[in-house]
GROMACS .gro file of C-alpha atoms in nm:
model
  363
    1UNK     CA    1  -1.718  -1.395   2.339
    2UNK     CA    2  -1.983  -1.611   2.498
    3UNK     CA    3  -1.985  -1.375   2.827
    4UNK     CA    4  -2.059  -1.095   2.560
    5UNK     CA    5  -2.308  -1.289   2.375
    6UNK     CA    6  -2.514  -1.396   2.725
    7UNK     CA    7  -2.495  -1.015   2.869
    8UNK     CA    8  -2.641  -0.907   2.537
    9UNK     CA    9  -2.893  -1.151   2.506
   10UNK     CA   10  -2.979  -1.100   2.899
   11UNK     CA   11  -3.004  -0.697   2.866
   12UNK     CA   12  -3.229  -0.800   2.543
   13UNK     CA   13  -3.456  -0.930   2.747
   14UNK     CA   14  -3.481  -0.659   3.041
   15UNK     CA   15  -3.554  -0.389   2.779
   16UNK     CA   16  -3.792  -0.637   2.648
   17UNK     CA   17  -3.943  -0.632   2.952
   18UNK     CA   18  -3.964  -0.299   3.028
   19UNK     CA   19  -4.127  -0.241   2.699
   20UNK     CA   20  -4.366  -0.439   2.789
   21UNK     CA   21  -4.450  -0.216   3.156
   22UNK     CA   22  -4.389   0.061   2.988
   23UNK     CA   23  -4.714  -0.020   2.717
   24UNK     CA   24  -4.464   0.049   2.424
   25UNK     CA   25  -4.679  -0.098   2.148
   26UNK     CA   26  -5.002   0.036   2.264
   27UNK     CA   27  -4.773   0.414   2.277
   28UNK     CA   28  -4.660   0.352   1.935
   29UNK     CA   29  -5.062   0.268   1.826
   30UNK     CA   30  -5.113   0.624   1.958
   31UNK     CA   31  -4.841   0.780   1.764
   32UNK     CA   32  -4.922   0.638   1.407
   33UNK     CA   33  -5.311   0.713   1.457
   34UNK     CA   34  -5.208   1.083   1.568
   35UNK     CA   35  -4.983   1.046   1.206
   36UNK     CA   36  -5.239   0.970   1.031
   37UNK     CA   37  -5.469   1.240   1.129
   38UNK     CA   38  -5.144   1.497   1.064
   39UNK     CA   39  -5.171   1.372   0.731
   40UNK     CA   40  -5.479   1.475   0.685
   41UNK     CA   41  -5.535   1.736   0.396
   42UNK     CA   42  -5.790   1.929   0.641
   43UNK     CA   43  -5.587   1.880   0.915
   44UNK     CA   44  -5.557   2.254   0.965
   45UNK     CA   45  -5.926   2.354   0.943
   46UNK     CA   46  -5.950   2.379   1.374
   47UNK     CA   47  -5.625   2.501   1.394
   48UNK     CA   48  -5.626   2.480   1.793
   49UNK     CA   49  -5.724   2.118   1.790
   50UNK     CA   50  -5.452   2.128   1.535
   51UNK     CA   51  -5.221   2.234   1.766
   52UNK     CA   52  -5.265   2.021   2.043
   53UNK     CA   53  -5.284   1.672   1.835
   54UNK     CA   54  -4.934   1.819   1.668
   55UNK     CA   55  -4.788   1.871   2.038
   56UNK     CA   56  -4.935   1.501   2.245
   57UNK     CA   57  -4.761   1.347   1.860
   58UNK     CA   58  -4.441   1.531   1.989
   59UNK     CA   59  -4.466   1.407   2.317
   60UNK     CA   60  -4.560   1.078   2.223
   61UNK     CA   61  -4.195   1.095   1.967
   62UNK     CA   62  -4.007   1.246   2.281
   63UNK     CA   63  -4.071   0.973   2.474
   64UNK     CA   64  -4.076   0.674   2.235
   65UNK     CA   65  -3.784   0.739   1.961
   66UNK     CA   66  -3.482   0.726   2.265
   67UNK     CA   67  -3.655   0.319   2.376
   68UNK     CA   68  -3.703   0.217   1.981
   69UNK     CA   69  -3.316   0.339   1.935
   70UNK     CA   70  -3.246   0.157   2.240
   71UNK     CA   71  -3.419  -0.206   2.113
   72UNK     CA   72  -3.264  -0.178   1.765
   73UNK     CA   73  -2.924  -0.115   1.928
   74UNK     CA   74  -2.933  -0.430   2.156
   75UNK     CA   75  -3.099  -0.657   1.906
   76UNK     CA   76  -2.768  -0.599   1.698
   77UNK     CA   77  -2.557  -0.619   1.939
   78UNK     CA   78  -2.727  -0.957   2.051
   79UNK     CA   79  -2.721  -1.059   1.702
   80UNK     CA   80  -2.366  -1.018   1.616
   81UNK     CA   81  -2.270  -1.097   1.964
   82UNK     CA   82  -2.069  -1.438   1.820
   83UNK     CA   83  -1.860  -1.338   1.574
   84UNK     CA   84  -1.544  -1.393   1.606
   85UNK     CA   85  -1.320  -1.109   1.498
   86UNK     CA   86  -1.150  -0.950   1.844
   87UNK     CA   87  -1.183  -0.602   1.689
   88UNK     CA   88  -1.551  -0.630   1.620
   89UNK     CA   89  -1.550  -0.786   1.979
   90UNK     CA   90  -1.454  -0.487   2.122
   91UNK     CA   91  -1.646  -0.262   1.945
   92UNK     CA   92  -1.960  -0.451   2.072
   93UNK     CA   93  -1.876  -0.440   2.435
   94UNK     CA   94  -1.851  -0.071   2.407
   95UNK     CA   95  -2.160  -0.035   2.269
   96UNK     CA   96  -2.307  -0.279   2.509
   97UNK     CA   97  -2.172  -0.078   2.805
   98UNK     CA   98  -2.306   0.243   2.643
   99UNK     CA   99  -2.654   0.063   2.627
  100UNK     CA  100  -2.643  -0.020   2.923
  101UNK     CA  101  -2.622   0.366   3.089
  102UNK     CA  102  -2.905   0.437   2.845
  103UNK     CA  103  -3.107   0.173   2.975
  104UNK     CA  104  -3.058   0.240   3.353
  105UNK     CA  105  -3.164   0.617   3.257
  106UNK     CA  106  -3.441   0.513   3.070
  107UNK     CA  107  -3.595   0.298   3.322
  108UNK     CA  108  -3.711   0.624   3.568
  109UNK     CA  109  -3.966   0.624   3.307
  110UNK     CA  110  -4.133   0.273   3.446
  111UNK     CA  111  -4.213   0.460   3.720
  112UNK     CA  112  -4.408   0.726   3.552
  113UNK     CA  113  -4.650   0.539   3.337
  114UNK     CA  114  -4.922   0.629   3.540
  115UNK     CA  115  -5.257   0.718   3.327
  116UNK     CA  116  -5.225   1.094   3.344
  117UNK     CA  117  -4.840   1.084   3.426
  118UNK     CA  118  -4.771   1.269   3.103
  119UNK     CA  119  -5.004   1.490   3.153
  120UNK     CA  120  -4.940   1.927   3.225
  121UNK     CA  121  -5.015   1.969   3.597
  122UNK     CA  122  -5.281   2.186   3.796
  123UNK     CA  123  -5.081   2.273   4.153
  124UNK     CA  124  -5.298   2.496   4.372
  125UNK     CA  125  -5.192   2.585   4.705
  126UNK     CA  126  -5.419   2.700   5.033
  127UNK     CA  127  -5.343   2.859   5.344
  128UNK     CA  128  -5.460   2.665   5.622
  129UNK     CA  129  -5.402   2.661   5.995
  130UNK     CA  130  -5.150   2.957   6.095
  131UNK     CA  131  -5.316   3.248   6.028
  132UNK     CA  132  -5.078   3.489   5.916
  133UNK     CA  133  -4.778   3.237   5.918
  134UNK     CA  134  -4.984   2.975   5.672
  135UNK     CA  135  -5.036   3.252   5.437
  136UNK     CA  136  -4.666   3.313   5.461
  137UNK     CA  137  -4.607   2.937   5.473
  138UNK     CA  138  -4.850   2.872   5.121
  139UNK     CA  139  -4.628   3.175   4.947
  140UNK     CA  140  -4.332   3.008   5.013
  141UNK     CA  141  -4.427   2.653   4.905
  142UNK     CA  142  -4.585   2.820   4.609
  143UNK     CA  143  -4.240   2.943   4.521
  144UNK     CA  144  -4.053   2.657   4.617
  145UNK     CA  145  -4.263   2.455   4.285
  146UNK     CA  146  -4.196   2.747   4.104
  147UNK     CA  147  -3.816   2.704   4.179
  148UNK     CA  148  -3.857   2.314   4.119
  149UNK     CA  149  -4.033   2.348   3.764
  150UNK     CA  150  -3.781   2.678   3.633
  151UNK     CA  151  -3.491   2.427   3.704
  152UNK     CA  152  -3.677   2.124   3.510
  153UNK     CA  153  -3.682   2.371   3.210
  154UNK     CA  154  -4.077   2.373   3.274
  155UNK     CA  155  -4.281   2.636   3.192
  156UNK     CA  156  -4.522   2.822   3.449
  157UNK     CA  157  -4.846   3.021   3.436
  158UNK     CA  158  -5.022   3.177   3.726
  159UNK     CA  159  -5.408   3.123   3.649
  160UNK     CA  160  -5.527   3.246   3.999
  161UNK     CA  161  -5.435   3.396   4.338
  162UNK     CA  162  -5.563   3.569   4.662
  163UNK     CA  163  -5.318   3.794   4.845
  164UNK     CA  164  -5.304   3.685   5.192
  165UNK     CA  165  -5.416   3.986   5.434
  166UNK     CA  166  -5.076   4.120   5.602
  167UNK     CA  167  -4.845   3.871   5.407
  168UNK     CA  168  -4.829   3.586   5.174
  169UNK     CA  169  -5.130   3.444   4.989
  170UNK     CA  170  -5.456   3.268   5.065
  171UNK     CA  171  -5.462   3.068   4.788
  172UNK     CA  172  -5.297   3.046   4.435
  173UNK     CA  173  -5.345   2.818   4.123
  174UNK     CA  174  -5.022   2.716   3.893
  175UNK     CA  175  -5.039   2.550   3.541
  176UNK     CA  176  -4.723   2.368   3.504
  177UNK     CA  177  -4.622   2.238   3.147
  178UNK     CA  178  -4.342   2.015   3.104
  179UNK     CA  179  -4.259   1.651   3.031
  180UNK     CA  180  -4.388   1.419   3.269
  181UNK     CA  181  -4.506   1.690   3.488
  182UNK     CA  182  -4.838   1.527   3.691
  183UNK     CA  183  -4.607   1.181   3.732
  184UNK     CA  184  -4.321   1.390   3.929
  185UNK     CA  185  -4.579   1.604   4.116
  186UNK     CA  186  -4.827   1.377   4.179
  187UNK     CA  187  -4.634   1.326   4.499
  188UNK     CA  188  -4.668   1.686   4.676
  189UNK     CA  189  -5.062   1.651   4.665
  190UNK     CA  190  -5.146   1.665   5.092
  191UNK     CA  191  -5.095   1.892   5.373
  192UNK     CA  192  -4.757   2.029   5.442
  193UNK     CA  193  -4.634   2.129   5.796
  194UNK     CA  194  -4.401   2.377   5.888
  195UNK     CA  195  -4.260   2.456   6.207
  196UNK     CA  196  -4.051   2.815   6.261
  197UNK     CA  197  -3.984   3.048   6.490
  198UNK     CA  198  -4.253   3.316   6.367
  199UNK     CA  199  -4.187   3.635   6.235
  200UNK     CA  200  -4.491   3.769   6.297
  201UNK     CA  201  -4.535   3.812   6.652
  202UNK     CA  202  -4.351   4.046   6.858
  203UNK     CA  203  -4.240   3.754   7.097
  204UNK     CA  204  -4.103   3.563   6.815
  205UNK     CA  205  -4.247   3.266   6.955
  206UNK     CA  206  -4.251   2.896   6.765
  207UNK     CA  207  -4.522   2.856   6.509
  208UNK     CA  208  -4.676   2.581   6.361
  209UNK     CA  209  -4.856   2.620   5.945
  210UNK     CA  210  -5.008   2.426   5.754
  211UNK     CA  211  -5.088   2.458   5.385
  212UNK     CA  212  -5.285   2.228   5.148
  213UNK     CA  213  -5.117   2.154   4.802
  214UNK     CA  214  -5.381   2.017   4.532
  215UNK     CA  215  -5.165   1.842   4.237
  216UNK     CA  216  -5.431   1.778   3.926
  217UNK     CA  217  -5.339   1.667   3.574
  218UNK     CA  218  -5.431   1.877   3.338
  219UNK     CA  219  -5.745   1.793   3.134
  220UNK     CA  220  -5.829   2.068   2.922
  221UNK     CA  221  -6.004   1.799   2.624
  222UNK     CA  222  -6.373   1.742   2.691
  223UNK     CA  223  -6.380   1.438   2.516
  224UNK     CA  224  -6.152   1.293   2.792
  225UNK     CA  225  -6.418   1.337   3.038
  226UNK     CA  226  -6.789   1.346   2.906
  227UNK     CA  227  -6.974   1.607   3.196
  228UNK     CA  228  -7.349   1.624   3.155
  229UNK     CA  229  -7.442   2.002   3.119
  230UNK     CA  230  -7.721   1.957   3.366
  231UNK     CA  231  -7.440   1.809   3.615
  232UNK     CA  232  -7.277   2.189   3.568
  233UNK     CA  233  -7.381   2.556   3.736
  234UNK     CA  234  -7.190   2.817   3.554
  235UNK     CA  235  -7.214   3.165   3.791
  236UNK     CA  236  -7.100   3.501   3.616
  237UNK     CA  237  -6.967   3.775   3.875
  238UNK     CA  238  -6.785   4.092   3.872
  239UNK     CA  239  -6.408   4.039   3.939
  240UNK     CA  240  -6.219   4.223   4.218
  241UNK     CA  241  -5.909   4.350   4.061
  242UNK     CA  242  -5.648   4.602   4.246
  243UNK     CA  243  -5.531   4.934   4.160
  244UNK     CA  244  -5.870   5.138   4.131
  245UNK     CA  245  -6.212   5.109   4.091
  246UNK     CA  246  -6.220   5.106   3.716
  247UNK     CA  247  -6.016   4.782   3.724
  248UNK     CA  248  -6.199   4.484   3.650
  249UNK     CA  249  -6.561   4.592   3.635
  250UNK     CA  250  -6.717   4.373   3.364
  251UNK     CA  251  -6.895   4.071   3.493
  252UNK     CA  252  -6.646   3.871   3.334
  253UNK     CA  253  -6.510   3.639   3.612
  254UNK     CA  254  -6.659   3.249   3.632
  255UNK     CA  255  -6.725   2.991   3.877
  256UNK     CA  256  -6.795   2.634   3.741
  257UNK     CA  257  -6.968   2.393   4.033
  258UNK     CA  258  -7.016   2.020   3.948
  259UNK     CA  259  -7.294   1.998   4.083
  260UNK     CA  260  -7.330   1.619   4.236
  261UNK     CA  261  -7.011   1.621   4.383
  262UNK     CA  262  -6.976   2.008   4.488
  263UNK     CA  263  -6.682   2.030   4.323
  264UNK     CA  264  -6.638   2.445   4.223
  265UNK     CA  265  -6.359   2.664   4.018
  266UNK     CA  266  -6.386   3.009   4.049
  267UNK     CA  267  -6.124   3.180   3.778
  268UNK     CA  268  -6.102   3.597   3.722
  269UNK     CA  269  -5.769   3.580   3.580
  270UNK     CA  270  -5.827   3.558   3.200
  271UNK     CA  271  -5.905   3.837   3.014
  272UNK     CA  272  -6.249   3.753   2.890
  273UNK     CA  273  -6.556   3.533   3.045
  274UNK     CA  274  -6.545   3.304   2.742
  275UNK     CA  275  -6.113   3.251   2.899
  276UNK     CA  276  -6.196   3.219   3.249
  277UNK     CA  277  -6.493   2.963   3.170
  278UNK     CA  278  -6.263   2.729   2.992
  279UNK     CA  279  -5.991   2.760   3.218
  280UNK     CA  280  -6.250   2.689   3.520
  281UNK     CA  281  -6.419   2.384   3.330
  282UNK     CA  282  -6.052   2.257   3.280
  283UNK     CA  283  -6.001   2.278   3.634
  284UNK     CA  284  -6.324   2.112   3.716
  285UNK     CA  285  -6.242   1.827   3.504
  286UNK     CA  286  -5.943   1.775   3.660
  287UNK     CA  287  -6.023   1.800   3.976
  288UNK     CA  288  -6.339   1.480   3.850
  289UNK     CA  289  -6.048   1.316   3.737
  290UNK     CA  290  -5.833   1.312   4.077
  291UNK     CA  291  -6.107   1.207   4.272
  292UNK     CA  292  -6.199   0.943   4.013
  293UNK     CA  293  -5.845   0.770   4.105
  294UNK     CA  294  -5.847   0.889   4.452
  295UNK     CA  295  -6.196   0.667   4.485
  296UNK     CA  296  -6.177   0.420   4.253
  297UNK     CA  297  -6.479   0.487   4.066
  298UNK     CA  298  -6.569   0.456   3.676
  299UNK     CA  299  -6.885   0.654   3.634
  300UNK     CA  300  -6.908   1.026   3.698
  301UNK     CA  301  -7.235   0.949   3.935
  302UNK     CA  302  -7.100   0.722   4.180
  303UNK     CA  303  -6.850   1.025   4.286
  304UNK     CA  304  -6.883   1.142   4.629
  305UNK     CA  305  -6.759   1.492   4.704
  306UNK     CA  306  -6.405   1.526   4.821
  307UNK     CA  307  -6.364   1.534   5.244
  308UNK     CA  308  -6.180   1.853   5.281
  309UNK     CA  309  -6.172   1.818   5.694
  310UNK     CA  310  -6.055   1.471   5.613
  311UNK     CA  311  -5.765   1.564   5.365
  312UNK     CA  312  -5.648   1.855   5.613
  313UNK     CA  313  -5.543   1.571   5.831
  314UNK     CA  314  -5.339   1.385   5.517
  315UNK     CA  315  -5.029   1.558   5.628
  316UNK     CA  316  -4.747   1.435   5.412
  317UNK     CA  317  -4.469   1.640   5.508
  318UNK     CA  318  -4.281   1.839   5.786
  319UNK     CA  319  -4.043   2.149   5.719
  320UNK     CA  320  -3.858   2.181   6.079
  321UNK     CA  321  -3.670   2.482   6.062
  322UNK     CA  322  -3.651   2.571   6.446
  323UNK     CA  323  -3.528   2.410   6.705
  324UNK     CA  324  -3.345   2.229   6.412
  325UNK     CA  325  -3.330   2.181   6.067
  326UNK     CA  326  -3.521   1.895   5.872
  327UNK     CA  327  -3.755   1.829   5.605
  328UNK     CA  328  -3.910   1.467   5.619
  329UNK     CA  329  -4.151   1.341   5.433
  330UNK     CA  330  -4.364   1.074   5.649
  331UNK     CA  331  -4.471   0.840   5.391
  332UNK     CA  332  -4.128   0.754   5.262
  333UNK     CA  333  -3.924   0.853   5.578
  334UNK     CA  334  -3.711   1.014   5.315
  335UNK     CA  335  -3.529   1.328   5.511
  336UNK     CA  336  -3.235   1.596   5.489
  337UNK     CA  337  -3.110   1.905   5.683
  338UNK     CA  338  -3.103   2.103   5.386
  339UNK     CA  339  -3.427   2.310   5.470
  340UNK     CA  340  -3.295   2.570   5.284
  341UNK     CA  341  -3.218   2.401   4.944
  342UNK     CA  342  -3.588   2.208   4.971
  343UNK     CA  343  -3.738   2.576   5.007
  344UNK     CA  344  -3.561   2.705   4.743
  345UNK     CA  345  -3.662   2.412   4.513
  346UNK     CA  346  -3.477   2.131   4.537
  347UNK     CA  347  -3.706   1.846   4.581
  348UNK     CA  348  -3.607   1.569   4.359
  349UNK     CA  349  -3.472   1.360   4.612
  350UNK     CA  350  -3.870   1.334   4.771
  351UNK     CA  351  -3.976   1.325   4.425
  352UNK     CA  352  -3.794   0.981   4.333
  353UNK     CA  353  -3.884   0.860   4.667
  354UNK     CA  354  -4.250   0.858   4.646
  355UNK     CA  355  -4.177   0.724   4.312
  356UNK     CA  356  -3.966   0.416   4.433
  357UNK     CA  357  -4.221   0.352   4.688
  358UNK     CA  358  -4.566   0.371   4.476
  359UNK     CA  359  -4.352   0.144   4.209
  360UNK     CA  360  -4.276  -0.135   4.441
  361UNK     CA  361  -4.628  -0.121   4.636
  362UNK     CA  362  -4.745  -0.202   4.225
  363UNK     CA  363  -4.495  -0.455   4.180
   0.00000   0.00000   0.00000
């Protein structure tokens, strides 16, 4: 009885804790001011900002209601914890060990209470060094997230992409939507490294690729990131479709530049100007936000521009696939043979990881 009564009180007190790290009152704040504006008789007057305050509310309830179960269900088990009867003793103890699993699930969510953890995700990828072989090499890393978020029950949108010119693809832009989708990703952002024996030279010599991977939470709400106008250069253009010349020829495609920092989306994707501006100013935004962590800085005007020579060098990751097999990430010295699993998706393992490690460089 008393072993019972001091486990229950002790796991009281870690999920007390991890409430705490986890910012559960400030979450729940969120949730009942996001209520109250449901409840609002003219809630449904701007039905897309509607929809989105109905869907962060559902999020918010996702992510909260399996923590509040959890506290209830140890505070009674802590509270009856004493009594005597051997049959009510049991019962306990089950539900104490049952609590228990829940908790040690629950508690990969410490290490995603990042800011914009929660947030959709922006994943662009870019052919670098390799020529033909990058291009290759950035199609099959674009597929590889693909894989990853189709398996996580995520759901993907291409918003942009460039064909490569034999093979593969220059560039391509990914909006991933999904539960906790920027805090697993968050990870891949850097250059990735890939050495092969090439299939594009006749001497089928060894080939090493690189390809840059951009990981951006999604911030499509203006209000989350006030942007002077005068800060902005909106260009309109004619898009380059394929298959003919009448494809594509109203000037409806947009590139957004930021103007102090350089910063530039160019979208052609959407159907209409008014589509690709938003989806390029969301993009923008994003990419403000990233370099507002990456640097540190509060204000909007103490940005400087992002180093591109300087992040080609961030490698993060090799793919060895010839004259052996292995996958190793250099910042965790995480590693497997399983080259072709990783390729085909399977990157959970780095995923937790990075995780572990940013987690206990913040503890």
């Amino acid at each position: 009885m008393y072993e019972l009564e001091l486990s229950a009180r002790q796991l009281q007190k870690e999920v007390t804790d991890a409430l705490q790290r986890l910012g559960f009152d400030g979450l729940m704040a969120q949730k009942q001011q996001l209520d109250s504006q449901i409840n609002d008789p003219g809630f449904w007057n701007e039905p897309k900002t509607a929809q989105e305050i109905v869907r962060k509310r559902a999020k918010l309830e996702h992510r909260l209601q399996p923590w509040e179960q959890l506290r209830k269900t140890v505070s009674d088990i802590a509270e009856l914890a004493d009594m005597r009867d051997p049959a009510i003793q049991t019962d306990l103890s089950e539900q104490l060990s049952e609590a228990e699993q829940t908790f040690t699930s629950l508690k990969n969510q410490l290490k995603l209470a990042g800011p914009y953890d929660d947030y959709d995700v922006i994943l662009s990828v870019y052919a670098g060094a390799g020529g033909t072989d990058a291009q290759d090499w950035a199609q099959m890393l674009l597929r590889m997230y693909v894989r990853w978020a189709e398996k996580q029950g995520y759901s993907v949108k291409t918003i942009d992409e460039s064909a490569g010119d034999e093979a593969g693809i220059k560039s391509a832009t990914l909006e991933i939507e999904g539960n906790f989708a920027y805090g697993k990703l968050k990870g891949e952002h850097g250059v990735h490294r890939l050495v092969r024996l090439s299939p594009f030279n006749a001497d089928n010599l060894r080939q090493t690729s690189f390809a840059k991977v951009d990981v951006l939470p999604k911030v499509d709400r203006p209000e989350a990131l006030i942007i002077d106008d005068k800060d902005l250069r909106i260009d309109v253009y004619r898009a380059g479709g394929h298959g003919g010349q009448s494809v594509n020829t109203t000037d409806s495609a947009v590139r957004v530049t930021h103007i102090p920092t350089g910063i530039t989306a160019a979208i052609q994707n959407e159907r209409s100007q008014l589509q690709n501006k938003e989806v390029a100013l969301t993009i923008v935004r994003s990419r403000l936000i990233q370099l507002q962590m990456e640097q540190h800085k509060e204000k909007l005007e103490e940005l400087k521009g992002p180093n591109q020579s300087a992040e080609w060098g961030n490698q993060i990751r090799s793919y060895v696939l010839h004259p052996y097999k292995q996958v190793k990430d250099l910042r965790t010295r995480y590693e497997t043979s399983d080259t072709d699993g990783v390729i085909d998706g399977n990157i959970d393992a780095f995923i937790e990881a990075y995780l572990l490690q940013t987690l206990g460089s913040t503890n």
